[in-house]
Tab-separated table of C-alpha atoms in Angstrom:
chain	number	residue	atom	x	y	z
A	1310	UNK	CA	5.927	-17.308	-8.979
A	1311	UNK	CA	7.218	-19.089	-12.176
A	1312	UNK	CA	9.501	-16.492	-13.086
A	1313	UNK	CA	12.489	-19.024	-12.350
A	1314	UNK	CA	10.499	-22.168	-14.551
A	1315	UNK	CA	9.455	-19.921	-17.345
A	1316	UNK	CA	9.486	-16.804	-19.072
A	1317	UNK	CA	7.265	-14.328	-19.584
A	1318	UNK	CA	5.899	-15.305	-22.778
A	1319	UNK	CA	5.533	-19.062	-21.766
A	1320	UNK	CA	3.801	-18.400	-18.864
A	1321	UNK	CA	1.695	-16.035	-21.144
A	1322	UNK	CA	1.065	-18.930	-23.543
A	1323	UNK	CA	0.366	-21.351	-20.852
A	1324	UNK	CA	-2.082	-19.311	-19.258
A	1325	UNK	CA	-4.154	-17.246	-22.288
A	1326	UNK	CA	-3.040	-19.526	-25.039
A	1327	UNK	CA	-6.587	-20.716	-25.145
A	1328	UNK	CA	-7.610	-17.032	-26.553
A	1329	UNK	CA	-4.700	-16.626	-28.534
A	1330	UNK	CA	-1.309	-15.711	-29.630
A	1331	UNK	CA	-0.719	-12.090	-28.116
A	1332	UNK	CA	-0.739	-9.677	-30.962
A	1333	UNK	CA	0.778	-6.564	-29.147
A	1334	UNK	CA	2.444	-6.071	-26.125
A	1335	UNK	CA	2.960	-2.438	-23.995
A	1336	UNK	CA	3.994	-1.051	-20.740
A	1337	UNK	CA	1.637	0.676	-18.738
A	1338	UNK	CA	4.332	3.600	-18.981
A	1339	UNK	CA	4.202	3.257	-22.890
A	1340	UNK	CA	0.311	3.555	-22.628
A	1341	UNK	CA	0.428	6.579	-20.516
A	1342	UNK	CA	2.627	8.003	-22.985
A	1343	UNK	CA	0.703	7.390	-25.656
A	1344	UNK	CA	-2.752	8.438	-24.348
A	1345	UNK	CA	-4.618	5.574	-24.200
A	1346	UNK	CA	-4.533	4.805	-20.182
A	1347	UNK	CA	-4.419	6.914	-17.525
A	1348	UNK	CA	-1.971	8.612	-15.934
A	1349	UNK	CA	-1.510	6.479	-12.642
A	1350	UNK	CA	0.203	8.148	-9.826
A	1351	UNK	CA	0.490	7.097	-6.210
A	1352	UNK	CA	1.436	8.693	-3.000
A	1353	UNK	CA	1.463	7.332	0.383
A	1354	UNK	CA	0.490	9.830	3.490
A	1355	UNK	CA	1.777	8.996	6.710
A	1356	UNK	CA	0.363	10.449	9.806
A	1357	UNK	CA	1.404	9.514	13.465
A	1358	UNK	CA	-1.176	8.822	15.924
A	1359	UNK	CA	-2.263	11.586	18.134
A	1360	UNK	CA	-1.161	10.928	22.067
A	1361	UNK	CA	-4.797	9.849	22.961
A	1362	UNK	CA	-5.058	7.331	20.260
A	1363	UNK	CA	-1.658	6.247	20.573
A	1364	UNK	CA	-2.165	5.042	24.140
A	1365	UNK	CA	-5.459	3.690	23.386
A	1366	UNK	CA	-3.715	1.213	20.788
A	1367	UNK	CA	-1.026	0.223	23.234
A	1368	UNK	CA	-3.666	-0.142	25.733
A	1369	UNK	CA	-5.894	-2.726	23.598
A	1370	UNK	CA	-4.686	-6.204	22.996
A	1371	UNK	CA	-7.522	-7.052	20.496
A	1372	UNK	CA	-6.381	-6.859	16.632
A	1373	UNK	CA	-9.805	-5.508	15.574
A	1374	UNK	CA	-9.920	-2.883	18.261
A	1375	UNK	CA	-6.259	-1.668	17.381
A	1376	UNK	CA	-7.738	-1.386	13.661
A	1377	UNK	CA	-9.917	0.568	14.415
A	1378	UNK	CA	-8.044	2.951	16.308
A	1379	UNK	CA	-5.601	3.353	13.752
A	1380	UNK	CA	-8.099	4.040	11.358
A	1381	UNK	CA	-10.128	6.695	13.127
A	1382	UNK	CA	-7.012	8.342	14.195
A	1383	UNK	CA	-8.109	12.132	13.932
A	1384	UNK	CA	-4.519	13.027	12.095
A	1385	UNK	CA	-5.655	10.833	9.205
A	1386	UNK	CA	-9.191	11.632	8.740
A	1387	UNK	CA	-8.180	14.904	8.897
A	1388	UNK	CA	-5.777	13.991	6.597
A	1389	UNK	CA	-8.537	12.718	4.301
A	1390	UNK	CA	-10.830	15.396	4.185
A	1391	UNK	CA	-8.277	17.558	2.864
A	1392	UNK	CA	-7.591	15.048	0.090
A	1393	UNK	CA	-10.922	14.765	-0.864
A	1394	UNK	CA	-11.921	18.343	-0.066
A	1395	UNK	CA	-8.988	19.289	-2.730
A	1396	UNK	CA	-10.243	16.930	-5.209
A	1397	UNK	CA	-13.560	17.741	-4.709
A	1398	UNK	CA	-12.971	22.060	-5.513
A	1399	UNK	CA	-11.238	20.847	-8.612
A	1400	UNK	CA	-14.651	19.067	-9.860
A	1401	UNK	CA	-13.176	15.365	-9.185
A	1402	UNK	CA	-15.054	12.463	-7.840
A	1403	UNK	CA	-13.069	9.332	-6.217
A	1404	UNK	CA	-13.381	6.323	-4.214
A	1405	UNK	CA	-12.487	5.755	-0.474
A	1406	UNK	CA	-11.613	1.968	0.123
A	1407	UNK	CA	-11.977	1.095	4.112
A	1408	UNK	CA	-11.986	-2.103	5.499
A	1409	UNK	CA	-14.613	-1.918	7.878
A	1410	UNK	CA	-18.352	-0.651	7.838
A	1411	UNK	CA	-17.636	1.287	11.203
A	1412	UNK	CA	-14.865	2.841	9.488
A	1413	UNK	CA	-17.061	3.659	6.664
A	1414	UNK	CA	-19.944	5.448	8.593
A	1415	UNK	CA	-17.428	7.740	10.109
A	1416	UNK	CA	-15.576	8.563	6.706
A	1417	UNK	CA	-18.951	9.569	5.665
A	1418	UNK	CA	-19.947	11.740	8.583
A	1419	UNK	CA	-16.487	13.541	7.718
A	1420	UNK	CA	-17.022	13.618	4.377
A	1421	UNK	CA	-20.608	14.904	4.524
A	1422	UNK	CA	-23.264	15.032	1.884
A	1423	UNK	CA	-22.801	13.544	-1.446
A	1424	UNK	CA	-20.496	10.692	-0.282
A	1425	UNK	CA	-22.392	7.098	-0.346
A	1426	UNK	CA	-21.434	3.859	1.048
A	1427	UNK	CA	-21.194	0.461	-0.615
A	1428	UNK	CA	-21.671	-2.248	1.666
A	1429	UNK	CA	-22.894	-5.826	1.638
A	1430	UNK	CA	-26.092	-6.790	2.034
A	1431	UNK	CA	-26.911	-6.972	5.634
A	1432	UNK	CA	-23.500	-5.162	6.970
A	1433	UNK	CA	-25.743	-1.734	7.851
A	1434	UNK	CA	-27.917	-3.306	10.465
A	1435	UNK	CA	-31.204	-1.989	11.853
A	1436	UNK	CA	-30.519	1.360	10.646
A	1437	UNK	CA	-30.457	0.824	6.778
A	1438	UNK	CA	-30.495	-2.564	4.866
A	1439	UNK	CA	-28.257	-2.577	1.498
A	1440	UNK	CA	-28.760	-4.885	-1.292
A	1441	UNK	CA	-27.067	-5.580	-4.672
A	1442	UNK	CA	-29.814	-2.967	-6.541
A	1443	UNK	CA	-28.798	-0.238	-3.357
A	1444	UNK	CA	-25.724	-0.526	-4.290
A	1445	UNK	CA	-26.580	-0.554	-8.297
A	1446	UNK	CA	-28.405	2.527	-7.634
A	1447	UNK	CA	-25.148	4.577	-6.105
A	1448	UNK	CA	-22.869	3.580	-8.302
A	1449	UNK	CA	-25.404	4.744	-11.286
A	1450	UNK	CA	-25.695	8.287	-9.440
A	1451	UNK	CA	-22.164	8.299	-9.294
A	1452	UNK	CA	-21.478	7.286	-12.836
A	1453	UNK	CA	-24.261	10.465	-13.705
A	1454	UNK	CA	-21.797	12.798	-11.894
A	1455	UNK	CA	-24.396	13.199	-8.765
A	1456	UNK	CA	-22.016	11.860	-5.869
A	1457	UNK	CA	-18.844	13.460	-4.307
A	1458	UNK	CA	-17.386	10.048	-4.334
A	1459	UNK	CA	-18.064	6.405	-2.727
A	1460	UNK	CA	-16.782	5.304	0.092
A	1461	UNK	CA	-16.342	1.059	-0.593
A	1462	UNK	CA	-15.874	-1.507	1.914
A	1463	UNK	CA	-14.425	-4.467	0.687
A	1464	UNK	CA	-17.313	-6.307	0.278
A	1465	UNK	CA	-19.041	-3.508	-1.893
A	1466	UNK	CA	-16.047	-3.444	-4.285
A	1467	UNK	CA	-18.168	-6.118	-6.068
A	1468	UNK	CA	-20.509	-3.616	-7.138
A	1469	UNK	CA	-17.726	-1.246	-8.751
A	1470	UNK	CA	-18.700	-0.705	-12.667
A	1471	UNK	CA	-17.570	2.904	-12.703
A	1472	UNK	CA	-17.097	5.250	-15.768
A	1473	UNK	CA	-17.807	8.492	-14.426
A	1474	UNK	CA	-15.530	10.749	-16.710
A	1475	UNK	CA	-15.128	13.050	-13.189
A	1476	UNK	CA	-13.444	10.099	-11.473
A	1477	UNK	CA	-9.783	10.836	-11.093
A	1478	UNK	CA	-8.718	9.458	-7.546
A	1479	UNK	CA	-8.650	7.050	-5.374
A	1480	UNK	CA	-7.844	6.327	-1.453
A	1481	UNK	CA	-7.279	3.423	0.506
A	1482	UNK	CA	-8.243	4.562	3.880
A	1483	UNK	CA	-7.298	1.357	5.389
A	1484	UNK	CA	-5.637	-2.105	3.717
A	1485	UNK	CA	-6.118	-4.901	5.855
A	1486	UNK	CA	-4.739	-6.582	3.094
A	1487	UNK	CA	-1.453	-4.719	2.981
A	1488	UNK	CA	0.312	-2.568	0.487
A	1489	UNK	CA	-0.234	-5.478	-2.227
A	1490	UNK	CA	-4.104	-5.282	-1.420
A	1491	UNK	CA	-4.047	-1.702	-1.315
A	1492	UNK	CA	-2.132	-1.754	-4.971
A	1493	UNK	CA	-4.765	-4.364	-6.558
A	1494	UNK	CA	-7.176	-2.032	-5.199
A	1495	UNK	CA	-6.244	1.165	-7.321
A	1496	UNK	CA	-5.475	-1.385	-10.164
């Protein structure tokens, strides 16, 4: 936003001055080359809705109901199992973002065992309560290589300290937030 009042550097200095002068300066695509970040590539799968679901979301007039239709659209969890199911035979684990805890339960039905939700602390109802040390607990057996992956709603990204050397992708099922969301989200 202050691109036009400042440049780079003096909004840098502004901002972080406090810590410092910066002492060196990269591109992520200098990193990569170098080794010393990941190699970050994204890819965006499009799917159309399948007839049934299609006049389901014209039918509804509710914003939450249409989410949730386009979410559990059959072409795209299809579409997801086969990503994960992929990563998964070449000894990756990864993360599955989705917005919604409904959304979640049914990624992990499709996903089956070894796939573990974070969630907030009262999101899961009668049928399981989470806390913060649930959550601590599934992102530990992830980190020890035990999990498939996690599937994260947005308020369990909060719980996300992961270092898992296996962990080499990541989905965003469903960005609520948009493709800016969905970008801070694999940042």
């Amino acid at each position: 936003d202050s691109v036009a009042e400042e440049t780079r550097e003096e909004h840098e200095r502004r901002l972080f001055g406090w810590i410092g002068p910066v002492l060196y300066r990269a591109t992520a695509a200098e990193l990569e080359r170098a080794g010393l970040i990941a190699k970050i590539r994204r890819a965006e799968v499009r799917v159309s809705l399948t007839s049934e679901f299609a006049a389901a979301h014209e039918a509804v007039k509710d914003f939450t109901e249409k989410q949730y239709l386009a979410a559990l659209n059959p072409q795209k969890l299809n579409a997801l199992a086969c990503i994960c199911g992929m990563h998964t035979r070449m000894g990756h684990t990864g993360i599955v973002f989705a917005t919604h805890l409904l959304t979640a339960k049914v990624l992990r039905v499709v996903l089956g065992k070894g796939w573990e939700i974070l969630s907030g602390s009262n999101a899961h109802g009668l049928d399981e309560k989470k806390s913060a040390e649930a959550n601590q607990k599934i992102v530990r057996r992830f980190n020890a290589g035990e999990l498939r992956g996690i599937i994260s709603t947005a308020v369990g990204e909060s719980s996300l300290d992961l270092h898992c050397d296996r962990f080499r992708y990541v989905v965003v099922f469903d960005a609520d937030g948009g493709s800016a969301s969905a970008a801070q989200k694999l940042g």
